[in-house]
Amino acid sequence: MITRGGDVVSKRISFQKKEEWFQFYSANGEKVNRKTEIRIDPLTKESSRIVFDPGTKFTVPDYTEEAKETSGKNCPFCPDNIMTMTPEFSKEVVSEGRVQVGEAILFPNLFPYSKYNGVVVFSKEHYVRLEAFTKEMITNAFQACQTFLQQVKKVEKEGVYTSINWNYLPYSGGSILHPHMHVLVSETPTNFQRTIITHTKRYQEETGADYFNELYHAEKDGERWIGEHGNVGWFHAFSPKSHNDFQFIFKDKTSLDDITEGDWEDFAKGLQAIFATLTEQGMASFNMVMHISGDEALPITGRFIPRLTIGGLGTSDINFFQSLHQEPLSYKIPEEVAALARKHFQ
């Protein structure tokens, strides 16, 4: 390991960036220089851009009224409906039809994205604000996902591609307000999974080392390091996919069988700190992916990005740059966001 610019950096992992400057004149004739910073992802070599922040302010959305209109008899995930309005798995996969851990209940998605697609509802509460997610609520939901995936593993002997995914609130693409997650098992990797698998294998072939283990050590104690609870470490991505981009690694946990209830509790504590970080910035909605590679050499990892609207028109946070150029943009500087998040881990 070597130290560079405040970051502890692996000799094999480099954090590359370049600056582009645009010079123009304001309406009153004042010369203006604006910087765009292009950052290169240390694994995939894909780029993202840090752009000028005009001081954008965000406000946590309030869905209290929408919750009144969509809860109870109008929600298939609410307690009175969940056992009658949601489907069941085949007995071959889940003998009880559904998986239940505490208040968390997992059942099939009516509109599946893959060969196996479970939906897990966190609790009986229809509208849960970020600050109201308890450690128990989060732990139960992820344990339900773990149980389901272990059941599928008994049926699917061939290699499959697995992930746990969370859309929270409408900005994220979540179509039902009641908090829930998707767990996917597919015979075909997503583009994200394919990219991770391809590049980590290449890295291992070229260096003989596990990329994510080296990334963990390269980021730890550096400017983008946030903190860790137990076996779960958190840091901000160097080349972000959004205005915040939190990465997590389950150290030395390469299979769901390796994860204990204590690990899920530690993960939940980390999530609560990230939730507090979003709230402080006026954000609430997010997308999260947990990638379970099934490769004994790779730890379980994931990413977490906020979703939001910009300006008085409720403008989407995704424009042509992200949707067609496939180039993420961020108003926020990763190292500054990490410093904000560190406070909540302490």
Steps between C-alpha positions, in 0.01 A plus 500: 500500500604861441351831613399762244309825556345383824388165354651162579541355153571146384800481271271329250194724533522851360253785542524699178334832423542793264364853485337688215452876529235703319556877478216740422370844596200584718232746386686783677827414326668317786731216397387161636702177515306182572655161564370158400686213664505165322567203725585147384360199682802304628343164403301551180679812369159654430486874560271730696498876535496736797330817377457850642253518787301825496403438863216262426276440800289188542195443717395166648165414336200445724257227394267524799193580292585242235545244778144563622363447149702188416506305828265242649252353250683676215836334565574132431795517744304622802422242776134437413582419137848353478403136558205513259621735226858380451600174327693203643812316384481140389544256790814372329669836557335625821306232684288755690422700184648820645800585718433685825755642746339715770273743318692462172316287243646385166290375207521476116493808280193493274706664226838323525829643376675162503459124551446559873381836627394542859352812657554554870281741697684649799222536753134570560561875478388645167713816498836485676719808499876444485550589866232248599672192353611296800791261513255214555287599201801507265656183643176302466454600136853403398482175694181417309690561175783280625261216588331519161830496312620201699178319407549580131859379521372153595294487181736675258817296479648694206662840528258789547532874543362641821424846635292679764358831379316783671300787347383737772223753434365607158806695379688168497250324275315343792137453393359419847561725801507209747875426548616190313803352321562268205722193513601361160646170384566473128678272256622813321704777666389861477738742331612618843572145615672409173724806525597426861567131430702567184723768648561335839601177323735694276645682802558170678665345194730799460590555866414177683298708749134559584402845373244580769731397781766731357244777449394468863859548618564775243203702624522429871611803702503711182292801404208291375491254790180525705515228763423141583296294741623147553579340165331767286706792371361811330665765281403742225572399140789687339317518167138548611186387319292779658518799734586255780627149434560284806678167461503220757702180535434199721859416584588131449131418436481340155175309543166566665574194713785700654276782621373478856217684670766718661633594155152607391467708816834668424386564143176649633693738727701615199184554299351709780809723488464535122130583545597777743753630247230522232259673737759762591534582129124519444484166319295188570436283194771256384598194297715225652652183358674221691702276271556140610747356253509139615875511431696381804766761424269802501325657800137612502491865394252768405425859410247752623401821318233764578222588258360850493350778296672827416344847494147629531363296209580168668759425231639146491855446622571299182546679167654413161845469652404213729226339291666500156866586547502260797719752684405575862499860623541628854459846652664376819868435565554142628752593767268766644203263508716236672598752768131572559416130526787426740331712765200268501715187532665644810 
